Coordinates of C-alpha atoms in Angstrom, one line a residue:
Chain A
M1413 CA 112.1 19.4 90.7
N1414 CA 115.4 18.0 91.3
L1415 CA 114.1 16.6 94.5
V1416 CA 111.1 15.0 93.2
R1417 CA 113.1 13.4 90.3
S1418 CA 115.5 12.2 93.2
E1419 CA 112.6 10.8 95.2
F1420 CA 111.3 9.1 92.2
L1421 CA 114.6 7.5 91.4
K1422 CA 114.6 6.1 94.9
I1423 CA 111.3 4.4 94.3
R1424 CA 112.4 3.2 90.8
T1425 CA 115.7 1.7 92.0
T1426 CA 114.3 -0.6 94.7
N1427 CA 111.9 -3.5 94.5
A1428 CA 108.9 -2.1 96.7
W1429 CA 107.0 -0.6 93.6
W1430 CA 106.7 -3.5 91.4
L1431 CA 106.3 -6.0 94.1
F1432 CA 103.3 -3.7 95.4
G1433 CA 102.2 -3.3 91.7
L1434 CA 102.1 -7.0 91.4
G1435 CA 100.0 -7.4 94.5
A1436 CA 97.6 -4.8 93.2
F1437 CA 97.5 -6.4 89.8
A1438 CA 96.6 -9.8 91.4
M1439 CA 93.9 -8.3 93.6
L1440 CA 92.6 -6.3 90.7
A1441 CA 92.1 -9.3 88.6
L1442 CA 90.2 -10.9 91.3
T1443 CA 87.9 -8.0 92.2
F1444 CA 87.2 -7.4 88.6
L1445 CA 85.9 -11.0 88.4
V1446 CA 83.8 -10.4 91.5
N1447 CA 82.6 -7.0 90.3
A1448 CA 81.7 -8.7 86.8
L1449 CA 79.9 -11.5 88.5
G1450 CA 77.9 -8.9 90.6
A1451 CA 77.0 -7.0 87.5
Y1452 CA 76.0 -10.1 85.8
Y1453 CA 73.4 -10.9 88.2
A1454 CA 72.4 -7.4 89.0
L1455 CA 71.8 -6.5 85.2
S1456 CA 70.0 -9.7 84.4
E1457 CA 68.0 -10.7 87.5
P1458 CA 64.7 -8.8 88.4
T1459 CA 64.4 -7.2 91.9
P1460 CA 63.5 -10.0 94.3
E1461 CA 60.1 -9.8 96.0
G1462 CA 59.4 -9.3 99.5
L1463 CA 62.1 -6.9 100.2
N1464 CA 61.3 -3.9 102.5
P1465 CA 61.2 -0.5 100.6
D1466 CA 64.4 0.9 101.7
D1467 CA 66.5 -2.4 100.6
A1468 CA 64.4 -2.6 97.4
A1469 CA 65.4 1.2 96.7
T1470 CA 68.9 0.4 97.2
F1471 CA 68.8 -2.8 95.1
E1472 CA 67.1 -0.9 92.2
A1473 CA 69.9 1.6 92.4
T1474 CA 72.7 -1.0 91.9
R1475 CA 70.7 -2.4 89.0
D1476 CA 71.4 0.9 87.1
V1477 CA 73.9 0.4 84.3
V1478 CA 75.8 3.5 85.0
Y1479 CA 76.3 2.3 88.7
Q1480 CA 77.7 -1.0 87.4
A1481 CA 79.8 0.5 84.7
A1482 CA 81.5 3.0 87.1
N1483 CA 82.0 0.1 89.5
L1484 CA 83.8 -2.2 86.9
Y1485 CA 85.8 0.7 85.5
T1486 CA 87.1 1.4 89.1
S1487 CA 87.7 -2.2 90.0
G1488 CA 90.5 -3.1 92.2
Q1489 CA 90.5 0.2 94.0
F1490 CA 90.1 -1.2 97.4
F1491 CA 93.2 -3.3 97.4
G1492 CA 95.0 -0.9 94.9
L1493 CA 94.7 2.0 97.3
L1494 CA 96.0 -0.3 100.1
F1495 CA 99.1 -1.0 97.9
V1496 CA 99.6 2.8 97.2
L1497 CA 99.3 3.6 100.9
L1498 CA 102.1 1.0 101.5
L1499 CA 104.1 2.5 98.9
G1500 CA 103.7 6.0 100.4
I1501 CA 104.7 4.5 103.8
V1502 CA 107.8 3.0 102.3
V1503 CA 109.0 5.9 100.5
I1504 CA 109.4 7.6 104.0
T1505 CA 110.0 4.7 106.4
S1506 CA 112.6 3.1 104.2
E1507 CA 114.9 6.3 104.8
F1508 CA 114.8 5.6 108.5
Q1509 CA 115.0 1.8 108.1
H1510 CA 118.2 2.2 105.9
Q1511 CA 119.5 5.4 107.7
T1512 CA 119.4 7.1 104.3
V1513 CA 117.5 10.0 106.0
T1514 CA 121.0 11.3 107.0
T1515 CA 122.2 11.5 103.4
T1516 CA 118.9 12.9 102.4
F1517 CA 118.8 15.7 104.8
L1518 CA 122.5 16.5 104.1
S1519 CA 121.8 16.9 100.6
T1520 CA 118.8 19.0 101.4
P1521 CA 118.9 20.6 104.7
H1522 CA 115.3 22.1 104.0
R1523 CA 113.3 19.3 105.4
T1524 CA 110.0 20.6 104.3
A1525 CA 111.1 20.5 100.7
V1526 CA 112.1 17.0 101.1
I1527 CA 108.8 15.9 102.5
L1528 CA 107.0 17.9 99.8
A1529 CA 109.1 16.1 97.1
K1530 CA 108.1 12.7 98.9
L1531 CA 104.5 13.8 98.9
V1532 CA 104.6 14.3 95.2
A1533 CA 106.4 11.4 94.4
A1534 CA 104.2 9.2 96.3
A1535 CA 101.2 10.9 94.5
L1536 CA 102.9 10.5 91.2
A1537 CA 103.4 6.7 92.0
G1538 CA 99.8 6.5 93.1
A1539 CA 98.7 8.1 89.6
G1540 CA 101.0 5.5 87.8
Y1541 CA 99.1 2.7 89.7
W1542 CA 95.8 4.3 88.6
L1543 CA 96.9 4.6 85.0
V1544 CA 97.7 1.0 84.7
T1545 CA 94.7 -0.2 86.7
T1546 CA 92.6 1.9 84.5
A1547 CA 94.3 0.9 81.3
L1548 CA 93.4 -2.7 82.3
N1549 CA 89.9 -2.1 83.5
I1550 CA 88.7 0.0 80.4
P1551 CA 89.1 -2.8 77.9
A1552 CA 87.9 -5.5 80.2
T1553 CA 84.7 -3.5 81.1
I1554 CA 84.0 -2.8 77.5
I1555 CA 84.4 -6.4 76.6
F1556 CA 82.2 -7.3 79.6
L1557 CA 79.5 -4.9 79.0
S1558 CA 79.3 -5.8 75.2
T1559 CA 78.6 -9.4 76.2
Q1560 CA 75.7 -8.0 78.2
D1561 CA 74.5 -6.2 75.1
V1562 CA 75.1 -3.0 76.9
S1563 CA 77.0 -0.1 75.5
N1564 CA 80.5 1.0 77.1
Q1565 CA 78.9 3.8 79.1
L1566 CA 82.0 6.1 78.7
G1567 CA 79.9 8.8 77.5
E1568 CA 77.9 8.9 80.7
W1569 CA 79.3 11.7 82.8
P1570 CA 79.0 9.9 86.2
V1571 CA 81.3 7.1 85.0
L1572 CA 83.8 9.5 83.6
R1573 CA 83.5 11.1 86.9
S1574 CA 84.0 8.0 88.9
I1575 CA 87.3 7.1 86.8
L1576 CA 88.6 10.6 87.3
L1577 CA 87.8 10.7 91.0
N1578 CA 89.3 7.3 91.2
L1579 CA 92.7 8.8 90.1
L1580 CA 92.2 11.5 92.8
A1581 CA 91.9 8.6 95.4
Y1582 CA 94.9 6.9 94.2
V1583 CA 97.0 10.2 94.3
L1584 CA 95.6 11.1 97.8
W1585 CA 96.4 7.5 99.3
G1586 CA 100.1 8.1 98.1
V1587 CA 100.0 11.2 100.3
L1588 CA 98.3 9.5 103.1
G1589 CA 101.0 6.8 103.1
V1590 CA 103.7 9.4 103.5
G1591 CA 102.0 11.1 106.3
F1592 CA 101.4 7.9 108.1
G1593 CA 104.9 6.8 107.7
V1594 CA 106.2 10.0 109.3
L1595 CA 104.0 9.4 112.3
I1596 CA 105.3 5.6 112.5
R1597 CA 108.8 5.7 111.6
S1598 CA 109.4 1.9 111.8
Q1599 CA 108.7 0.3 108.6
I1600 CA 107.4 -3.0 109.9
G1601 CA 105.4 -1.1 112.4
A1602 CA 103.9 1.3 110.1
T1603 CA 103.1 -1.2 107.4
V1604 CA 101.4 -3.7 109.8
T1605 CA 99.3 -0.9 111.6
A1606 CA 98.3 0.5 108.2
V1607 CA 97.2 -2.9 106.8
A1608 CA 95.5 -3.7 110.0
L1609 CA 93.7 -0.4 110.3
Y1610 CA 92.8 -0.6 106.5
L1611 CA 91.4 -4.1 106.4
L1612 CA 90.0 -4.5 109.8
G1613 CA 89.4 -0.9 110.7
T1614 CA 87.2 -0.4 107.6
A1615 CA 85.0 -3.4 108.4
A1616 CA 85.0 -2.6 112.1
G1617 CA 84.2 1.1 111.6
A1618 CA 81.4 0.2 109.0
I1619 CA 79.9 -2.2 111.5
F1620 CA 80.4 0.0 114.4
F1621 CA 78.7 3.2 113.0
T1622 CA 75.9 1.1 111.4
L1623 CA 75.1 -0.7 114.8
F1624 CA 75.2 2.4 116.6
A1625 CA 73.0 4.2 114.4
N1626 CA 70.5 1.4 114.6
W1627 CA 70.8 1.3 118.2
L1628 CA 70.1 5.0 118.8
D1629 CA 67.7 4.9 115.7
A1630 CA 69.9 7.9 114.4
D1631 CA 70.9 7.7 110.6
W1632 CA 73.5 10.4 110.8
I1633 CA 75.5 8.2 113.0
S1634 CA 75.7 5.7 110.2
D1635 CA 77.0 8.3 107.9
L1636 CA 79.9 9.0 110.1
Q1637 CA 81.5 5.8 108.7
Y1638 CA 82.2 7.9 105.6
G1639 CA 84.7 9.8 107.6
L1640 CA 87.0 6.8 107.5
P1641 CA 89.4 7.4 104.5
S1642 CA 88.8 3.9 102.9
I1643 CA 85.1 4.2 103.0
A1644 CA 85.3 7.6 101.7
S1645 CA 87.3 6.6 98.8
G1646 CA 84.5 4.1 97.8
L1647 CA 81.8 6.7 98.0
M1648 CA 83.8 8.9 95.8
V1649 CA 83.8 6.8 92.9
S1650 CA 80.2 5.5 93.1
G1651 CA 78.5 6.3 89.8
T1652 CA 75.1 6.9 91.2
N1653 CA 73.9 8.0 94.4
I1654 CA 72.7 5.1 96.4
P1655 CA 69.7 6.0 98.8
G1656 CA 71.0 6.4 102.5
Q1657 CA 74.5 7.2 101.3
P1658 CA 76.1 10.8 101.2
V1659 CA 76.7 12.3 97.7
F1660 CA 80.1 11.4 96.1
W1661 CA 81.7 14.6 96.6
V1662 CA 81.6 14.1 100.5
G1663 CA 84.0 11.3 100.0
A1664 CA 86.3 13.5 98.1
V1665 CA 86.3 16.0 100.6
V1666 CA 86.9 13.7 103.5
L1667 CA 89.8 12.3 101.6
V1668 CA 91.3 15.6 100.8
G1669 CA 91.0 16.5 104.4
W1670 CA 92.8 13.4 105.8
S1671 CA 95.6 13.9 103.3
V1672 CA 96.2 17.5 104.3
L1673 CA 95.9 16.6 107.8
T1674 CA 98.6 13.8 107.8
G1675 CA 100.7 15.7 105.3
T1676 CA 100.9 18.7 107.4
I1677 CA 101.5 16.8 110.7
G1678 CA 104.1 14.8 109.2
T1679 CA 106.0 17.8 107.7
L1680 CA 105.8 19.6 110.9
I1681 CA 107.0 16.6 113.0
T1682 CA 110.0 16.3 110.5
R1683 CA 111.1 19.7 110.5
T1684 CA 112.2 19.7 114.1
R1685 CA 113.1 16.0 114.7
D1686 CA 116.7 15.0 115.5
I1687 CA 118.2 12.6 113.2
S1688 CA 120.4 10.3 115.0
Chain B
M106 CA 134.3 33.7 103.7
S107 CA 134.1 30.2 102.3
D108 CA 137.6 29.4 103.5
G109 CA 136.1 26.4 105.2
Q110 CA 137.1 27.0 108.6
I111 CA 134.7 25.1 111.1
V112 CA 133.9 27.1 114.3
V113 CA 131.9 25.5 117.1
S114 CA 131.1 28.0 119.8
G115 CA 129.2 27.1 123.0
L116 CA 127.5 24.2 121.6
T117 CA 125.3 22.4 124.0
K118 CA 123.0 19.4 123.7
H119 CA 120.8 18.1 126.5
Y120 CA 119.0 14.9 126.1
K121 CA 116.4 14.0 128.8
N122 CA 118.8 13.4 131.6
V123 CA 122.1 13.8 129.8
R124 CA 124.3 16.5 128.9
A125 CA 125.6 14.9 125.7
V126 CA 127.7 18.0 124.6
D127 CA 128.3 20.7 127.2
N128 CA 129.4 24.1 126.1
L129 CA 131.9 22.8 123.7
S130 CA 133.9 25.4 121.7
F131 CA 136.7 24.6 119.2
T132 CA 137.9 25.7 115.6
V133 CA 138.9 23.5 112.7
E134 CA 141.5 25.1 110.2
P135 CA 141.6 24.4 106.5
G136 CA 144.6 22.7 104.8
R137 CA 145.0 20.2 107.9
V138 CA 143.6 16.9 109.2
T139 CA 142.0 17.5 112.5
G140 CA 141.4 14.4 114.6
F141 CA 138.4 14.7 116.8
L142 CA 139.0 12.3 119.8
G143 CA 137.1 11.1 122.7
P144 CA 135.9 7.8 124.3
N145 CA 132.8 6.2 123.3
G146 CA 129.9 8.4 124.5
A147 CA 131.9 11.6 124.7
G148 CA 129.6 13.4 122.3
K149 CA 131.6 13.2 119.2
T150 CA 128.8 12.0 117.0
T151 CA 126.2 14.5 118.6
T152 CA 128.5 17.3 117.9
L153 CA 129.2 16.4 114.3
R154 CA 125.4 15.8 113.8
M155 CA 124.8 19.4 115.2
L156 CA 127.3 20.8 112.9
L157 CA 125.5 19.1 110.0
N158 CA 121.9 20.3 111.0
L159 CA 120.8 16.8 111.7
V160 CA 120.3 17.2 115.5
K161 CA 119.1 20.8 117.0
P162 CA 121.4 22.1 119.6
T163 CA 120.1 23.2 123.0
A164 CA 122.3 26.1 122.7
G165 CA 125.5 27.4 120.9
T166 CA 126.2 27.5 117.2
A167 CA 128.5 25.7 114.8
T168 CA 129.4 27.3 111.5
I169 CA 131.3 26.0 108.4
G170 CA 133.1 29.1 106.5
G171 CA 130.8 31.3 108.7
Q172 CA 127.6 29.9 107.7
R173 CA 125.2 27.4 109.5
Y174 CA 124.8 24.2 107.6
A175 CA 121.2 24.9 106.9
D176 CA 122.1 28.2 105.4
L177 CA 124.6 26.9 103.0
K178 CA 123.4 27.6 99.5
D179 CA 124.9 24.5 97.9
P180 CA 125.6 22.2 101.0
L181 CA 127.1 19.1 99.3
R182 CA 129.3 21.5 97.3
T183 CA 130.6 22.9 100.5
V184 CA 130.7 19.9 103.0
G185 CA 131.0 16.3 102.3
A186 CA 130.3 14.1 105.2
V187 CA 130.6 10.4 106.1
L188 CA 128.4 9.6 109.0
E189 CA 127.5 5.9 109.3
A190 CA 128.8 3.1 106.9
S191 CA 125.4 1.5 106.7
S192 CA 123.6 4.5 105.3
A193 CA 122.4 3.1 101.9
H194 CA 119.2 1.3 101.1
K195 CA 120.1 -2.5 101.2
G196 CA 118.4 -3.4 97.9
R197 CA 119.9 -0.4 96.0
T198 CA 122.8 -0.8 93.9
G199 CA 125.8 1.5 94.9
I200 CA 125.8 3.6 91.7
N201 CA 122.1 4.2 92.1
H202 CA 122.7 5.3 95.7
L203 CA 125.1 8.1 94.4
R204 CA 122.7 8.8 91.4
V205 CA 119.9 9.5 93.8
I206 CA 122.1 12.0 95.7
C207 CA 123.3 13.6 92.4
G208 CA 119.6 14.1 91.5
A209 CA 118.8 15.7 94.7
A210 CA 121.7 18.0 94.7
G211 CA 121.6 18.8 90.9
F212 CA 124.9 17.1 90.1
P213 CA 125.1 15.5 86.5
R214 CA 124.8 11.8 86.6
Q215 CA 128.4 10.9 85.4
R216 CA 129.6 12.6 88.6
A217 CA 128.5 9.3 90.3
D218 CA 130.6 7.2 87.9
E219 CA 133.5 9.5 88.6
V220 CA 133.7 9.3 92.3
M221 CA 132.9 5.5 92.1
A222 CA 136.1 5.3 90.3
T223 CA 138.0 7.6 92.7
V224 CA 137.3 5.3 95.7
G225 CA 137.9 2.1 93.6
L226 CA 134.5 0.6 93.6
T227 CA 133.7 0.7 89.9
P228 CA 133.8 -3.1 89.7
A229 CA 130.9 -3.2 92.2
A230 CA 129.0 -0.4 91.1
K231 CA 126.1 -2.4 89.8
R232 CA 126.1 -4.6 92.9
K233 CA 123.3 -4.2 95.7
F234 CA 124.5 -2.5 98.9
K235 CA 123.6 -5.5 100.9
G236 CA 126.3 -7.4 99.1
Y237 CA 129.0 -4.8 100.1
S238 CA 131.5 -5.6 102.7
L239 CA 132.0 -3.2 105.5
G240 CA 135.2 -1.6 103.9
M241 CA 133.1 -1.3 100.7
R242 CA 130.5 0.6 102.6
Q243 CA 132.9 2.9 103.9
R244 CA 134.2 3.6 100.6
L245 CA 130.7 4.0 99.2
G246 CA 130.2 6.6 101.9
I247 CA 133.2 8.5 101.0
A248 CA 132.4 8.3 97.4
A249 CA 129.2 10.0 98.3
A250 CA 130.9 12.7 100.3
L251 CA 133.2 13.5 97.4
L252 CA 130.5 13.9 94.8
G253 CA 130.1 17.7 95.3
D254 CA 134.1 18.2 95.5
P255 CA 133.6 19.9 98.6
Q256 CA 135.9 22.2 100.6
V257 CA 135.1 20.7 103.8
L258 CA 135.1 17.0 104.8
V259 CA 133.5 15.7 107.9
L260 CA 133.9 11.9 108.6
D261 CA 132.5 10.0 111.6
E262 CA 134.8 7.0 112.6
P263 CA 135.8 6.3 108.9
A264 CA 138.3 3.7 109.7
N265 CA 135.7 1.4 111.4
G266 CA 135.6 -1.9 109.7
L267 CA 138.5 -1.2 107.2
D268 CA 141.4 -3.8 106.8
P269 CA 144.8 -2.3 107.1
E270 CA 145.2 -1.8 103.6
G271 CA 141.9 0.1 103.4
I272 CA 143.1 2.3 106.4
R273 CA 146.1 3.1 104.5
W274 CA 144.1 4.2 101.6
M275 CA 142.0 6.2 103.8
R276 CA 145.0 7.9 105.4
D277 CA 146.6 8.8 102.1
L278 CA 143.3 10.0 100.6
L279 CA 142.5 12.3 103.7
K280 CA 146.1 13.6 103.9
A281 CA 146.0 14.3 100.0
L282 CA 142.7 16.1 100.4
A283 CA 144.1 18.5 103.2
A284 CA 147.2 19.1 101.3
Q285 CA 144.7 20.5 98.6
G286 CA 143.7 23.0 101.2
R287 CA 140.5 21.5 102.3
T288 CA 139.4 21.2 105.9
V289 CA 139.2 17.5 107.0
L290 CA 137.7 16.7 110.5
V291 CA 138.0 13.1 111.3
S292 CA 136.3 11.6 114.5
S293 CA 138.0 8.3 115.9
H294 CA 138.7 6.5 118.8
L295 CA 141.9 4.7 117.2
L296 CA 144.4 6.8 118.7
S297 CA 147.4 5.2 116.9
E298 CA 145.7 6.0 113.7
M299 CA 145.3 9.6 114.6
Q300 CA 149.0 9.8 115.4
L301 CA 149.7 9.0 112.0
L302 CA 147.1 10.9 110.3
A303 CA 146.1 14.0 112.2
D304 CA 147.9 17.4 112.2
D305 CA 145.5 18.9 114.9
L306 CA 143.7 17.2 117.6
V307 CA 140.6 18.2 119.7
I308 CA 140.0 15.9 122.5
I309 CA 136.6 15.7 124.3
A310 CA 135.2 13.7 127.2
A311 CA 131.8 13.7 128.8
G312 CA 130.7 16.3 126.2
K313 CA 133.2 18.8 127.3
L314 CA 136.6 19.9 125.6
V315 CA 139.8 18.4 127.1
R316 CA 142.3 19.7 125.0
Q317 CA 142.9 21.3 121.4
G318 CA 146.0 21.9 119.5
T319 CA 148.5 20.3 117.2
V320 CA 149.4 16.9 117.9
T321 CA 152.9 18.0 119.2
Q322 CA 151.2 20.7 121.5
V323 CA 148.9 18.2 123.0
M324 CA 151.7 15.7 123.7
D325 CA 153.8 18.3 125.2
S326 CA 151.0 19.6 127.3
M327 CA 151.3 16.3 128.9
A328 CA 155.1 16.4 129.1
H329 CA 155.0 16.2 133.0
S330 CA 153.8 12.8 132.5
A331 CA 156.9 11.7 130.7
Q332 CA 158.8 8.9 132.6
V333 CA 162.5 8.0 132.6
R334 CA 163.5 4.5 132.2
V335 CA 166.5 3.4 134.0
R336 CA 168.4 0.0 134.6
T337 CA 170.8 -0.6 137.4
P338 CA 172.2 -3.4 139.3
Q339 CA 171.8 -1.4 142.5
V340 CA 168.2 -1.0 142.5
E341 CA 167.6 -0.2 146.2
E342 CA 170.6 2.4 146.3
L343 CA 169.1 4.4 143.3
T344 CA 165.4 4.0 144.6
S345 CA 166.4 5.7 147.9
A346 CA 168.5 8.4 146.2
L347 CA 165.5 9.3 143.9
T348 CA 162.8 9.1 146.4
A349 CA 164.8 11.6 148.4
L350 CA 164.4 13.9 145.6
K351 CA 160.8 13.3 145.8
A352 CA 160.6 11.3 142.4
T353 CA 158.3 8.4 142.3
V354 CA 160.0 4.9 141.3
T355 CA 158.1 1.8 140.2
P356 CA 159.7 -1.3 138.8
N357 CA 158.3 -2.0 135.3
G358 CA 158.5 -5.9 135.8
E359 CA 161.1 -6.2 133.1
G360 CA 164.0 -5.4 135.4
A361 CA 164.0 -1.6 134.7
L362 CA 162.8 1.1 137.0
M363 CA 160.1 3.8 135.7
V364 CA 160.9 7.1 137.4
A365 CA 158.4 10.0 137.3
G366 CA 158.6 13.4 138.7
I367 CA 162.3 14.1 137.5
D368 CA 164.1 14.5 134.1
A369 CA 166.9 12.3 132.8
P370 CA 169.8 14.5 133.4
G371 CA 168.1 14.7 137.2
V372 CA 168.3 10.9 137.4
G373 CA 171.8 10.8 136.0
R374 CA 173.0 13.4 138.4
A375 CA 171.6 11.6 141.5
A376 CA 173.0 8.3 140.3
L377 CA 176.5 10.0 140.1
K378 CA 176.1 11.6 143.5
A379 CA 175.2 8.3 145.0
G380 CA 177.7 6.4 143.3
V381 CA 175.2 4.1 141.4
E382 CA 176.1 2.3 138.2
L383 CA 173.6 2.9 135.3
H384 CA 173.0 0.4 132.4
E385 CA 170.2 2.5 130.7
L386 CA 168.6 5.9 131.0
T387 CA 165.9 6.8 128.6
L388 CA 163.3 9.5 128.4
E389 CA 159.9 7.8 127.5
R390 CA 157.6 10.2 126.1
P391 CA 153.9 9.1 126.4
D392 CA 152.4 8.1 123.2
L393 CA 149.0 9.6 122.2
E394 CA 147.2 6.7 123.6
R395 CA 148.5 7.3 127.0
V396 CA 147.9 11.1 126.9
F397 CA 144.3 10.4 125.7
L398 CA 143.9 8.0 128.6
E399 CA 145.2 10.4 131.1
L400 CA 143.3 13.3 129.9
T401 CA 140.0 11.4 129.5
A402 CA 140.5 9.3 132.7
G403 CA 137.6 9.5 135.3
K404 CA 135.3 10.8 132.8
A405 CA 133.1 7.8 132.7
A406 CA 131.9 7.2 129.1
I407 CA 128.7 5.6 130.3
R408 CA 126.4 8.3 131.6

């Protein structure tokens, strides 16, 4: 417990957490606007004519109030998770950047305990981001839905489930960040790689698997993109099942898998590494 | 068992092509300041890092009060270490740096303020680390080492970057800590400083032990390298008299002769026999720097 407190104090006594928070807030405002706009059209416009049956089914599903409400309540997730990832990375790489890792391992020679404390601290920080994001999303969504003459939908289990699974996503991305930071110790290197992988990798992965699936005419290949952590997080918080997508809990399983994997590899590496 | 004796035994560290530390053994006693000397690249830092469980030895052990660092129950209450001056987050204030350590070690928060006062940094406590001078950084490092009121202190090049007043402060502090019965191990390449500070010396070069003992013992072990300075108006006569006794004579460029291989009474006797007039006859003990250079000569620092 002392260790987690100490790790949390490390986060609190430097600037990264509120700078990233500011970034997450700005992106939250932006994505909420975009989501609200999307919801406005989806809820008011009829399904366009002339779509093929598959697309029409997808479109129909997104017109569902529950789907839109879940989407709005979890606004800002894509970029919020990116900032949580970065914070997780900084939690570990700043120790190497500023050579404080020496002091840290002198206070606690049991390195596994240090990494575990960092994982917990990053996860808690992620939960903090979720708390603030959600505290802003809930009133904003309620206001928006009421302008559309729709009730707040908070009584719907899929909506609540999305909000709670969104918490899980924020927590796990903190863990992912620490695991990633152990693998690439250079702060600049790790941050740039993470941002590039997150933004470009997500898009590239989605396009790659979709094209590949079309080419081979095998739908299961398209589903492989949900193995990417960022796409998995989005899937996890979808309020309703969109045709052609795996079920929400597949996303949760994938994300937990990634977190366990990076956390374990990171811990094992750190245990034996020379600090000089 | 927690008398604070440091025992290094057969310690070895191989990097890819380099034996950074090679079968090194020595002991460090409590109640004394021990200087850990060696040229740059001799393996001092690697040795200290192995002692502190930061670097994994290829072979051998290093114990503090009979225990490996990793096995210490309360490491910061047993050992305080200052390894590099720049080891704090640039954007964190000095006092918060200490509070983070207090948090991890389970010390009360006020302990941070207390050691801040001990090292005279209280006025700068709330300033960020990036605004600290090198001397202030060293003081903060020492403050961190003192947090747990440890029995053993390990310092790697603590005098680096300190001004003369800072060096004096550090010397007094370390001597006082040793006088309280603590073990103080200080690595340095500043020899003149060690001569003033250390009671014992451990000298290594190329990863191997060269000498260990009290400062006097180490100096005496090099007594053969003592020279006699002599002045005479009859340089040639004296030179031939001395070389006949298998001594080596070299002019020191300031009108005096430096004689090696014979003691001062020997020079006097030879001069009397040869009827040579002497104006000066002095035994020159080598200073630590000369001893050190001789001991480590030929063991290239860059390997």
